[in-house]
Every structure is written in structure tokens, then in C-alpha cells.
mmCIF file of C-alpha atoms in Angstrom:
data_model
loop_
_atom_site.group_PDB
_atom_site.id
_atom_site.type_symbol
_atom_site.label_atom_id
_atom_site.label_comp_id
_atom_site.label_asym_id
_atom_site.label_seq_id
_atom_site.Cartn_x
_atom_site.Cartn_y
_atom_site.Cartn_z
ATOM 1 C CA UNK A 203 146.837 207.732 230.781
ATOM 2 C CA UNK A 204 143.782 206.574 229.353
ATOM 3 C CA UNK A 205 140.544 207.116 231.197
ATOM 4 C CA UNK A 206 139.767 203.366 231.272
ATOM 5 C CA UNK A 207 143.345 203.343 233.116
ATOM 6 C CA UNK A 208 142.510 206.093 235.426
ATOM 7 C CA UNK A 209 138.719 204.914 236.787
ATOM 8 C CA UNK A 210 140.505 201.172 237.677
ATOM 9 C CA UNK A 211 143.247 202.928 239.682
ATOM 10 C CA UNK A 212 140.719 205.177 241.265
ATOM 11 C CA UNK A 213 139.159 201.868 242.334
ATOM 12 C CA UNK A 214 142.157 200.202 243.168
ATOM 13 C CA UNK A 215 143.627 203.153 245.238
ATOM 14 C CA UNK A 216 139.333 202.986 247.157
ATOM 15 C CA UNK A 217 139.821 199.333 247.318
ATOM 16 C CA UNK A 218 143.017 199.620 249.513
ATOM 17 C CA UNK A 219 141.498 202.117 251.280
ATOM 18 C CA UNK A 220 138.765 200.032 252.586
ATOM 19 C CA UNK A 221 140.920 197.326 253.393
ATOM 20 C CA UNK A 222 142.952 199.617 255.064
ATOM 21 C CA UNK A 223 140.163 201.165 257.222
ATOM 22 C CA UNK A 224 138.517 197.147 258.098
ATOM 23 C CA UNK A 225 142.629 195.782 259.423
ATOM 24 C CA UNK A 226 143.109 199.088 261.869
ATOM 25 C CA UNK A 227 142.675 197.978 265.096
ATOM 26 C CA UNK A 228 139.820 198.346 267.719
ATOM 27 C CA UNK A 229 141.231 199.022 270.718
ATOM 28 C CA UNK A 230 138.463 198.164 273.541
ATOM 29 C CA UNK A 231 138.117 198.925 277.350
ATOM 30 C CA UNK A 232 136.433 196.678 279.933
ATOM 31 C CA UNK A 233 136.162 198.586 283.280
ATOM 32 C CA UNK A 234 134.661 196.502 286.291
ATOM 33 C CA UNK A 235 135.178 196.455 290.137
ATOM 34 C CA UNK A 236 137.461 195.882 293.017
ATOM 35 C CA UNK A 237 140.162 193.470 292.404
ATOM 36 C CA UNK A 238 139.565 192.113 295.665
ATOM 37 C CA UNK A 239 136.193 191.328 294.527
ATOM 38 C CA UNK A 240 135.871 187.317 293.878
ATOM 39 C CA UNK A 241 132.441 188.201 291.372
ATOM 40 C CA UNK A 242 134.399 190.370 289.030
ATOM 41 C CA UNK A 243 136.791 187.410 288.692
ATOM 42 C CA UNK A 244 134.053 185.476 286.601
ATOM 43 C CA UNK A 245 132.875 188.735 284.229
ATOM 44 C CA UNK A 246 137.234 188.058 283.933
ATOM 45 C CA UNK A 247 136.998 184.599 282.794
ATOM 46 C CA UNK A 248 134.018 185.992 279.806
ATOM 47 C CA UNK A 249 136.410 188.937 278.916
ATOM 48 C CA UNK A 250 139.347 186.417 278.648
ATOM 49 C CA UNK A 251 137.856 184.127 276.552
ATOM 50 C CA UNK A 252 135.987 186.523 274.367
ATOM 51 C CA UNK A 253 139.631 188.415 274.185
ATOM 52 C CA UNK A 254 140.697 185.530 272.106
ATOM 53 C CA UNK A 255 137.971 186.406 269.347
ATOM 54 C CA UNK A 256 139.156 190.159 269.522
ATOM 55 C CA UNK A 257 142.839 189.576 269.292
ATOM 56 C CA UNK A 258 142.547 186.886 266.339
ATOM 57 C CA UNK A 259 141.099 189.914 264.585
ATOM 58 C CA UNK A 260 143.100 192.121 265.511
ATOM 59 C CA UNK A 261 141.999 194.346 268.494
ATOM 60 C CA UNK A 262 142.941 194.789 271.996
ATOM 61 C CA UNK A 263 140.863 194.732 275.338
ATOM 62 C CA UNK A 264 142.404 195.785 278.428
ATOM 63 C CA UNK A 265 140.096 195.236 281.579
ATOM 64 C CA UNK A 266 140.738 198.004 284.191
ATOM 65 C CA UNK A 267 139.452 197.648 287.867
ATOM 66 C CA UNK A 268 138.996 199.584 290.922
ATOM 67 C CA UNK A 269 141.446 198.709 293.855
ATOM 68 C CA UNK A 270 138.433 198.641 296.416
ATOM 69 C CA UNK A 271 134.869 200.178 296.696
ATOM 70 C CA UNK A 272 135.718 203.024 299.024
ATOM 71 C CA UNK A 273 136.026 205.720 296.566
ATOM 72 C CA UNK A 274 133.933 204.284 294.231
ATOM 73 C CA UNK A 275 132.368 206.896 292.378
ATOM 74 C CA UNK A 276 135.830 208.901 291.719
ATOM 75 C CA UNK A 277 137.791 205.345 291.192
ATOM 76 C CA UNK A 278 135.432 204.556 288.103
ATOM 77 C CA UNK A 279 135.563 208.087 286.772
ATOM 78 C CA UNK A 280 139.542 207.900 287.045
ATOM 79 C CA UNK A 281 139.427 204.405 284.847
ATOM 80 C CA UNK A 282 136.815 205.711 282.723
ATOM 81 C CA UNK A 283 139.602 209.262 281.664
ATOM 82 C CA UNK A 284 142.356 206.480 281.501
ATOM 83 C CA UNK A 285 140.729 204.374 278.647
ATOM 84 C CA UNK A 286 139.865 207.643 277.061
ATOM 85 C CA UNK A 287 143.345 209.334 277.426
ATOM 86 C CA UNK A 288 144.660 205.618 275.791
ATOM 87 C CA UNK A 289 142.328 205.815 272.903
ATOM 88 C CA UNK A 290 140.489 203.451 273.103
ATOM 89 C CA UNK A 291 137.645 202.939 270.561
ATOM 90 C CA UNK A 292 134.982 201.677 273.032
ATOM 91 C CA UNK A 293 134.450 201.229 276.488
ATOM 92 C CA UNK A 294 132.154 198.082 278.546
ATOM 93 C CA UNK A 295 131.370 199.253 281.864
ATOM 94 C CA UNK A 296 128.858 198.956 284.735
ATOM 95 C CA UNK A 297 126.716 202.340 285.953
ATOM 96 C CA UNK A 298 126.898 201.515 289.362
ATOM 97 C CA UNK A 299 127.168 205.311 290.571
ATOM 98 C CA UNK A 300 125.264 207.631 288.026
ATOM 99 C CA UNK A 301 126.090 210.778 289.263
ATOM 100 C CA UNK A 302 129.569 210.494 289.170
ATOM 101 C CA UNK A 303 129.947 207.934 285.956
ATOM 102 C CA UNK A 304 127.369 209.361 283.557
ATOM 103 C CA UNK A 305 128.923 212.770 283.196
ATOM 104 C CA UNK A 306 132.664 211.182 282.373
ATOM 105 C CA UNK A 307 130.728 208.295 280.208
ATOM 106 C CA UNK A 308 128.697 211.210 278.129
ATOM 107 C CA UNK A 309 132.318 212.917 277.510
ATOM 108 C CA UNK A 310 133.884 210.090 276.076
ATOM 109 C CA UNK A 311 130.910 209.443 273.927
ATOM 110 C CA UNK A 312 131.187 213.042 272.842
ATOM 111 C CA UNK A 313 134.908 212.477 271.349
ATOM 112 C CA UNK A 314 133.288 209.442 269.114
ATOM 113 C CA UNK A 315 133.921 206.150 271.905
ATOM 114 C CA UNK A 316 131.437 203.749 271.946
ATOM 115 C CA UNK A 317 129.813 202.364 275.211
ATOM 116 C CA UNK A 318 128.892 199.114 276.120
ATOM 117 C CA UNK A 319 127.015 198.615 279.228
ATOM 118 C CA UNK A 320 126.433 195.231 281.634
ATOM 119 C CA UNK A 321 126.018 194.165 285.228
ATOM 120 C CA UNK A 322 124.633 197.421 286.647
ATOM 121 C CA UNK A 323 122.162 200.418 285.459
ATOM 122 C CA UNK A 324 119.832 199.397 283.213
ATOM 123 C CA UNK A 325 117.644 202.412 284.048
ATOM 124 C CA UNK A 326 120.558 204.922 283.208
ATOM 125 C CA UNK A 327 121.559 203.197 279.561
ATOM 126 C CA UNK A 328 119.870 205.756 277.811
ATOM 127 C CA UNK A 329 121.687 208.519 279.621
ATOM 128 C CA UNK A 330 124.723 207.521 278.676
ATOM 129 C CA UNK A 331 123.984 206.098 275.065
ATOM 130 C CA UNK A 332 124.524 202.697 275.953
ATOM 131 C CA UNK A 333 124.422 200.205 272.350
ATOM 132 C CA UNK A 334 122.997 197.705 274.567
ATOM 133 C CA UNK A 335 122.859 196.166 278.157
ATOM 134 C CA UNK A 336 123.955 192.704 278.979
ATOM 135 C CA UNK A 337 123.416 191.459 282.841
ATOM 136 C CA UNK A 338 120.366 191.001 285.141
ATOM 137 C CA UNK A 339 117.305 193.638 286.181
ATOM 138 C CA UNK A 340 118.129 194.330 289.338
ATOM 139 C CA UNK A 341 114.232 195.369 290.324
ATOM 140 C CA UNK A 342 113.253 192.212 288.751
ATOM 141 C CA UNK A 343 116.009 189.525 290.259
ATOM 142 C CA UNK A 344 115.218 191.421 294.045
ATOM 143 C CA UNK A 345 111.219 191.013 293.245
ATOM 144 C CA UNK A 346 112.219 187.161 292.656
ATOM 145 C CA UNK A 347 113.939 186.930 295.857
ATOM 146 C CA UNK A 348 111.350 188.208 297.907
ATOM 147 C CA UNK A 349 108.916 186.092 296.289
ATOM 148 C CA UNK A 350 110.346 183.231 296.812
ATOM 149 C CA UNK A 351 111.366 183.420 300.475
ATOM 150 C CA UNK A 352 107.829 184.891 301.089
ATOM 151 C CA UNK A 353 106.657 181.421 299.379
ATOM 152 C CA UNK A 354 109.188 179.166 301.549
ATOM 153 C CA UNK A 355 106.977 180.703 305.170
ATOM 154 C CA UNK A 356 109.482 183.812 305.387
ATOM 155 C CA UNK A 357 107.557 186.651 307.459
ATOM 156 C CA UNK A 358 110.551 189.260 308.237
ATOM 157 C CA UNK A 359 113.314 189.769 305.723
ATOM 158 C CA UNK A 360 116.307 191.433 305.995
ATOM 159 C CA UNK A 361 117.800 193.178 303.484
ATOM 160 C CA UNK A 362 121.708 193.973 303.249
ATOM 161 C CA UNK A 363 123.595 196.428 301.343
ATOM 162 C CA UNK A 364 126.881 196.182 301.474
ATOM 163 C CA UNK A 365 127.788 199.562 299.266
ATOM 164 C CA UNK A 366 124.943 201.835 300.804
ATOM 165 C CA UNK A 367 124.048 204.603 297.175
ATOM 166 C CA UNK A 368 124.971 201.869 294.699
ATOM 167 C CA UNK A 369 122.449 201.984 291.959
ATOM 168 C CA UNK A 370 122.313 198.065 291.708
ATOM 169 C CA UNK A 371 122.110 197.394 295.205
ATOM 170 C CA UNK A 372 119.543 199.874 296.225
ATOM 171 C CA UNK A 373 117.082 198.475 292.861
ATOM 172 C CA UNK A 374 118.158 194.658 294.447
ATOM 173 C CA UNK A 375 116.219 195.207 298.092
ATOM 174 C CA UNK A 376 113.628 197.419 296.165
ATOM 175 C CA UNK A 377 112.527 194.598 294.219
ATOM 176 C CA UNK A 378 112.730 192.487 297.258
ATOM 177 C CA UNK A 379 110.582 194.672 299.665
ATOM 178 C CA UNK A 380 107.780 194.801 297.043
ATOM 179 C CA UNK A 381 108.358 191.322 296.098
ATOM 180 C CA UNK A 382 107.841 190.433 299.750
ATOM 181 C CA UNK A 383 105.017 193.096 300.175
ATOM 182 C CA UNK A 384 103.279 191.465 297.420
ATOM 183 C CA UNK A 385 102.930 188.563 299.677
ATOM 184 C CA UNK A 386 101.980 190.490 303.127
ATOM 185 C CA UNK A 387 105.711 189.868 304.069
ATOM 186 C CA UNK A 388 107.588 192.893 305.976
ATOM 187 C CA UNK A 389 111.489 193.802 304.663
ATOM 188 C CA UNK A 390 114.430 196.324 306.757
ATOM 189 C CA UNK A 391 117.067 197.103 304.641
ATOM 190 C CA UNK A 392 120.419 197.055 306.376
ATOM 191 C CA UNK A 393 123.036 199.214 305.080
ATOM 192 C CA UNK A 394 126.524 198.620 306.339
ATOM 193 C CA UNK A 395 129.643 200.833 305.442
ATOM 194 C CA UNK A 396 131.619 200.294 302.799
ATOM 195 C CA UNK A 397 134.448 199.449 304.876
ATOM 196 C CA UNK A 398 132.781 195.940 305.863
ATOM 197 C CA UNK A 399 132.822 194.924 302.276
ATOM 198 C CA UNK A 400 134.065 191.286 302.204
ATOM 199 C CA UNK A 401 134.735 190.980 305.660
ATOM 200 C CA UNK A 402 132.539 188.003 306.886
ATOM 201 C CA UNK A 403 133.284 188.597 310.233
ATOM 202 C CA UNK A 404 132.401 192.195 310.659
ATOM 203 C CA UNK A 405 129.344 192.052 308.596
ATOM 204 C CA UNK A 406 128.123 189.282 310.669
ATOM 205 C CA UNK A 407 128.599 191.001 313.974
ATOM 206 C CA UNK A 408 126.110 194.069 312.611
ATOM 207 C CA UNK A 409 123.652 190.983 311.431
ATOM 208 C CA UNK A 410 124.243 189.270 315.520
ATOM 209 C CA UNK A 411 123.051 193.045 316.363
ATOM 210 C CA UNK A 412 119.861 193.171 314.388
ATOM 211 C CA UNK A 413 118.601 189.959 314.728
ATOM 212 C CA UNK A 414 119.146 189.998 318.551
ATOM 213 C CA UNK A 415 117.526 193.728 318.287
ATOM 214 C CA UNK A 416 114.441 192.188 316.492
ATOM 215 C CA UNK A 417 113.801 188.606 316.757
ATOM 216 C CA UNK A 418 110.696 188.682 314.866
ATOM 217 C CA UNK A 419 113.695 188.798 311.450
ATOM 218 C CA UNK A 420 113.598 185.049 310.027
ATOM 219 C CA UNK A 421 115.078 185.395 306.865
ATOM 220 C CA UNK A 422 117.942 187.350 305.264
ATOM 221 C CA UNK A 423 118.784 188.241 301.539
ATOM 222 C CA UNK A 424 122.357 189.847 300.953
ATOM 223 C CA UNK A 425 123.085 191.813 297.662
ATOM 224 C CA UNK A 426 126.493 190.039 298.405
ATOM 225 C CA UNK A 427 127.739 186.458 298.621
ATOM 226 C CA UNK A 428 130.098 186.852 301.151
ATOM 227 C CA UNK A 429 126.900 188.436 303.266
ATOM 228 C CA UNK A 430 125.572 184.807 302.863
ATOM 229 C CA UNK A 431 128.634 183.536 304.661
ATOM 230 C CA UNK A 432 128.119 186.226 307.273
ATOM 231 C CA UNK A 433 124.475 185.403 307.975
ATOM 232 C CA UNK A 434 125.517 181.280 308.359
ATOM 233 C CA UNK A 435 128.160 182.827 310.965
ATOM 234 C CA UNK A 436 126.147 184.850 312.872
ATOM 235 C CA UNK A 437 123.493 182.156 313.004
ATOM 236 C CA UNK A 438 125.959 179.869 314.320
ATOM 237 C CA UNK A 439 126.615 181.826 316.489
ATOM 238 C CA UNK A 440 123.381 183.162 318.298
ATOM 239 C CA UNK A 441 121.583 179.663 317.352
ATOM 240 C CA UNK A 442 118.712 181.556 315.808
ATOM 241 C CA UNK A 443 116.445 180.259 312.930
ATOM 242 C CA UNK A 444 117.048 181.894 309.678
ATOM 243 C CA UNK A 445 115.950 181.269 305.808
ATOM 244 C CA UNK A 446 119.342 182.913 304.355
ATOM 245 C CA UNK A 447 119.791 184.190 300.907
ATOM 246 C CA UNK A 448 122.001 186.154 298.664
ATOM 247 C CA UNK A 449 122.768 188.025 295.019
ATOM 248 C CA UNK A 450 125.434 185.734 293.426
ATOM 249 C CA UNK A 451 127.360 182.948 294.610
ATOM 250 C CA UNK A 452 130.241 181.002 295.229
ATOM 251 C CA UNK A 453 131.891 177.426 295.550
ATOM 252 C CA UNK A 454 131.068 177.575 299.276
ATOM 253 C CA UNK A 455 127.679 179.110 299.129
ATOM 254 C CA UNK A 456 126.455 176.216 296.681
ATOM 255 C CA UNK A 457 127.654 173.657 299.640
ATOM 256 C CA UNK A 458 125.942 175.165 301.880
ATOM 257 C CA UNK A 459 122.842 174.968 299.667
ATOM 258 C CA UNK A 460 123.727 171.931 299.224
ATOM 259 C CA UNK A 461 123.780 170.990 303.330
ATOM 260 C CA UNK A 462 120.732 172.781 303.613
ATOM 261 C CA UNK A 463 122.353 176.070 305.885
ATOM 262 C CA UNK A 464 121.508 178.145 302.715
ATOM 263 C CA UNK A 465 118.757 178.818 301.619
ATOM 264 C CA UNK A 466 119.148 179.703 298.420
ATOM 265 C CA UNK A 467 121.242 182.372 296.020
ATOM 266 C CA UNK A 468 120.199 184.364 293.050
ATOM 267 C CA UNK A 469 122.266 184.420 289.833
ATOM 268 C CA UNK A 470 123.122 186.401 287.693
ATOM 269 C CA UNK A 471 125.486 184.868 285.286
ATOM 270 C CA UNK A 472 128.617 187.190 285.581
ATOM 271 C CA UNK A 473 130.564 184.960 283.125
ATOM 272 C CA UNK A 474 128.169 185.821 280.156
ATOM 273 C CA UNK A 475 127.803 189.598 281.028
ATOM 274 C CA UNK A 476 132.003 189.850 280.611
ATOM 275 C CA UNK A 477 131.594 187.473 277.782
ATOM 276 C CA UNK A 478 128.960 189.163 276.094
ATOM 277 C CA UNK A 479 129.819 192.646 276.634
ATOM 278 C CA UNK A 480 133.492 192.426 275.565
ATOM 279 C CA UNK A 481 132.226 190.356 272.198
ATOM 280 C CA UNK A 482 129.505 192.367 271.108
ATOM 281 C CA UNK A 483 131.233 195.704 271.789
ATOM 282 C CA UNK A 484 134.171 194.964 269.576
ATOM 283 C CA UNK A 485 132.267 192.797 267.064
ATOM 284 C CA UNK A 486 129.835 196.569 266.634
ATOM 285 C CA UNK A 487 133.323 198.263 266.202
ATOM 286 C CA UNK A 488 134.940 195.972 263.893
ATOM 287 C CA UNK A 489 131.660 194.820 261.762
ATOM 288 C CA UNK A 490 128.987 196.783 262.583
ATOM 289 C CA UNK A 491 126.714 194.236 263.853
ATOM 290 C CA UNK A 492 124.260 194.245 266.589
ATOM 291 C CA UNK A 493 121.769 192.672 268.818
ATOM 292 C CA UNK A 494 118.205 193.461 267.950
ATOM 293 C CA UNK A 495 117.302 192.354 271.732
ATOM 294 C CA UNK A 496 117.506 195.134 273.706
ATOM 295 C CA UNK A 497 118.271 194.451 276.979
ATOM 296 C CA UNK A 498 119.367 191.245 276.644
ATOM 297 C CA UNK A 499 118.694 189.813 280.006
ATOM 298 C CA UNK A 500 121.244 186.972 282.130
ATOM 299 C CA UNK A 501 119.215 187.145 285.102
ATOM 300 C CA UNK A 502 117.743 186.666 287.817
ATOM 301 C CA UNK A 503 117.696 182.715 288.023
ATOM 302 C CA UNK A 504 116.997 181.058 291.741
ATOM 303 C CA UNK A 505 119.721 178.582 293.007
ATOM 304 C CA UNK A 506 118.116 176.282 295.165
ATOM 305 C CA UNK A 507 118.397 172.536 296.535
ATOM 306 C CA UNK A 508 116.380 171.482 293.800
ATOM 307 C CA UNK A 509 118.992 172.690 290.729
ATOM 308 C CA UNK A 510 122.335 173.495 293.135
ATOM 309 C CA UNK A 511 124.141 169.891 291.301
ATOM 310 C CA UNK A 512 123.571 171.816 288.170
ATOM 311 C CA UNK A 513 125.344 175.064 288.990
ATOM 312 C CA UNK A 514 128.026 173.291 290.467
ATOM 313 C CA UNK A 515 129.107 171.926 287.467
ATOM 314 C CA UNK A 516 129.570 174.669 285.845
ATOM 315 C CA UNK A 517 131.443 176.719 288.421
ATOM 316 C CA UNK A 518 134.308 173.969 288.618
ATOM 317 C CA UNK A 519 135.014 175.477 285.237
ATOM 318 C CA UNK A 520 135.151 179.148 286.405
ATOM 319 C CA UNK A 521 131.946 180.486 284.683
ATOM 320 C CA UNK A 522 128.988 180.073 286.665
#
């Protein structure tokens, strides 16, 4: 064998080898919340449609959730050693309980996974190596809020968590009581057990009991849409005044905007953070490319009377 012969099959055996190495398959995670959540049903309609750019070449996403928000913490950690104990090569995931996530998130960056973070966390992405954060600033989107319901004659605001210790929650009515204070405007925070989570009807009989309790409240923010639906109920049914507001939305929130019983809700673009997060995640896998914006930011934006016709357009398709 000449060595002329030898040097172009060392490059054709390297050659194959590369090609080899760019057509395996990145296999990629997307954990998110309660499947009896309606929100995490739009981050689903980004994943699905940026799953169609991963499987044409040639990866895999498979988009775990937790059943409910009762065991939160341990639920996540749970999905988090499933993806790893599949194999996956990278993981998308909110921080929503640090304590419990970051330790299970730094072990499955230790055994070479990558990790993609949106929705929730943004002050924990370094803890946990994050490539990049796609979704809202809580702190900021909460210091919005109060603002502007401290601009529209608000002088006592309610705040509600629904999921009393999670991260994004407690930063939301943060953001709102200094947004508020900026503006000589009091905030409470109401916390309400996790058990109440999406039921209208219970959460609205704890918001009957504090605005009876104190009837100097005249406003309400919920780090929850269906709490938006709760404060219109218990309104209704104690005939109080009250500006009413909440993180997120839905079809029937943006009607009541729309009749004026809302009075407004703060996005956060869900569809783009599932979108975004599944895309960019695989595309750093597969190509090695990346944002040079870091965060990149899909909130907070205000959803008022004055823009509501907008919005609704776009959530008739499923991604606003």
C-alpha cells in the first residue's frame, strides 16, 4: 500500500467518522408541570411544533410532566432521574423549587447532559449551568403589575400565591409589593395551600374571607389565571369593588377584559418559552449554536382593554 493510498483512507475512514458522530441522535427532555395545568398546555403547543424541527433531523423530545403540584419538589426530581436514567442528551426544565431541583439538575450535568432552562428561576441558572434562559423575570413582570394597578387609582392590593415556596411565585408578588410601594400603594400577600390549586371555587371563598376581613383591599393580582376567575366570583358574590388582575391568561380571562370585569392580565408568552427552549436546546446539541442574548426575555407584557383584540387572535390558534 502506497503511502499516498494510506493518508486518503485515513481521511476517508475520519470522514465517516464525522458523519457518523453529526447523524447519531439527540435525544432531548422537556420537563414542565401538572398535567392538569391549562398554562403548560401552551409551552406544549411550542414543544410540538419545534418537535417537528428536531425529528426532521433526527432527534427525539419527550415532554414529561408532574401529575399535580402537591409533591412538587420530589415530582420534578423523580422526572428529572427518569430523563437521566433514559439517556437523554439534554434536559429543558423550569427551577421552580431550588432546593430540591438544583441538586438532581447539577448531577445530571455532572454525567455530560446539557440543561436548558425557561419559565421559572432565572436567579438560580447559574447554579445549575443553565446554556440559557428563555421566559419572563418574574421580579420584573410583578414590579409591572403593581405599577400599573397603582397607576389605574389601586390603594390596597392583594397578592395570591397559589403554590406558597415556589421560586416564581414568591419573585411575582415581590415585584408587585415594591412595584406598588414605589407608588405609596400597600400589598398582603395571600398564600393558599396547594390543595386549592385550580379550584375557582375554593380559592374564591379564602378571597370572600379577606376582603370581607379588610375592606380597605380594592384590587387583586393572582400569580394564577384561574385566581382571576376566583376574584370575578367572589366579587359577584359579596358585590364589592375590585381592580382584578392576574399572571397569564386564558380564553375566558381575555372576555372578561374584554367586558370590563377584568382588569387586566400579565403575559408571559408560554408558547415561545416551550418553543424556544425545546429548539435551541437541541439545535446546541446537534450544531453547536447559540444565543448570544443571555436571558432572552418573553415577558412581562400587560393585557389590557386597550390591546385584549390583539391577544385574542392569537390564542384561537393555541399560542398566546
Amino acid at each position: 500500500m502506497t503511502i499516498k493510498t494510506r493518508i486518503m483512507r485515513g481521511l476517508m475512514v475520519s470522514a465517516l467518522a464525522m458523519t457518523a458522530g453529526s447523524a447519531m441522535a439527540q435525544d432531548i427532555a422537556v420537563i414542565a408541570g401538572s398535567i392538569e395545568d391549562a398554562f403548560m398546555d401552551k409551552i406544549k403547543k411550542g414543544v410540538d411544533d419545534a418537535t417537528h424541527m428536531v425529528e426532521a433531523n433526527g432527534g427525539t423530545v419527550q415532554y414529561l410532566r408532574t401529575q399535580n403540584y402537591e409533591n412538587f419538589g420530589p415530582d420534578l426530581v423523580t422526572l428529572i432521574n427518569q430523563a437521566v436514567a433514559q439517556g437523554v442528551d439534554g434536559i429543558a426544565i423550569p427551577v421552580w423549587v431550588p432546593d430540591a431541583q438544583i441538586p438532581a439538575l447539577q448531577a445530571a450535568a455532572e454525567q455530560g447532559i446539557k440543561i436548558m432552562q425557561y419559565n421559572s428561576g432565572l436567579p438560580v441558572k447559574e447554579d445549575i449551568g443553565a446554556i440559557n434562559y428563555f421566559g419572563s423575570d418574574e421580579y420584573a413582570a410583578g414590579y409591572g403589575g403593581g405599577e400599573y394597578l397603582a397607576e389605574q387609582g389601586a390603594t390596597h392590593i392583594l397578592c395570591h400565591i397559589q403554590l406558597p415556596g415556589a421560586i416564581n411565585l414568591e419573585q411575582r408578588c415581590e415585584g408587585v409589593t415594591d412595584g406598588a410601594a414605589a407608588h405609596g400603594v400597600k400589598v398582603t400577600v395571600l398564600n393558599t395551600p396547594p390543595n386549592l390549586d385550580g379550584d375557582v371555587t375554593g380559592t374564591a371563598e379564602a378571597f370572600k374571607a379577606e376582603l370581607i376581613g379588610d375592606s380597605s383591599i380594592d384590587a387583586l393580582v393572582s400569580c394564577a389565571d384561574f385566581g382571576a376567575a376566583s376574584a370575578a366570583n367572589a366579587v359577584e358574590q359579596t358585590g364589592m369593588e375590585l381592580m382584578i388582575g392576574a399572571f397569564d391568561f386564558s380564553p375566558a380571562s381575555l372576555e372578561r377584559i374584554s367586558a370590563g370585569t377584568q382588569t387586566m392580565a400579565i403575559d408571559q408568552q408560554p408558547y415561545l418559552q416551550g418553543f424556544l427552549a425545546t429548539s435551541m436546546l437541541f439545535s446546541n446539541l446537534k450544531f453547536g449554536t447559540e444565543i448570544s442574548t443571555d436571558p432572552v426575555l418573553t415577558g412581562p407584557a400587560i393585557i389590557d382593554a386597550s390591546n385584549v383584540d390583539v391577544v385574542k387572535s392569537g390564542a384561537e390558534l393555541g399560542a398566546r
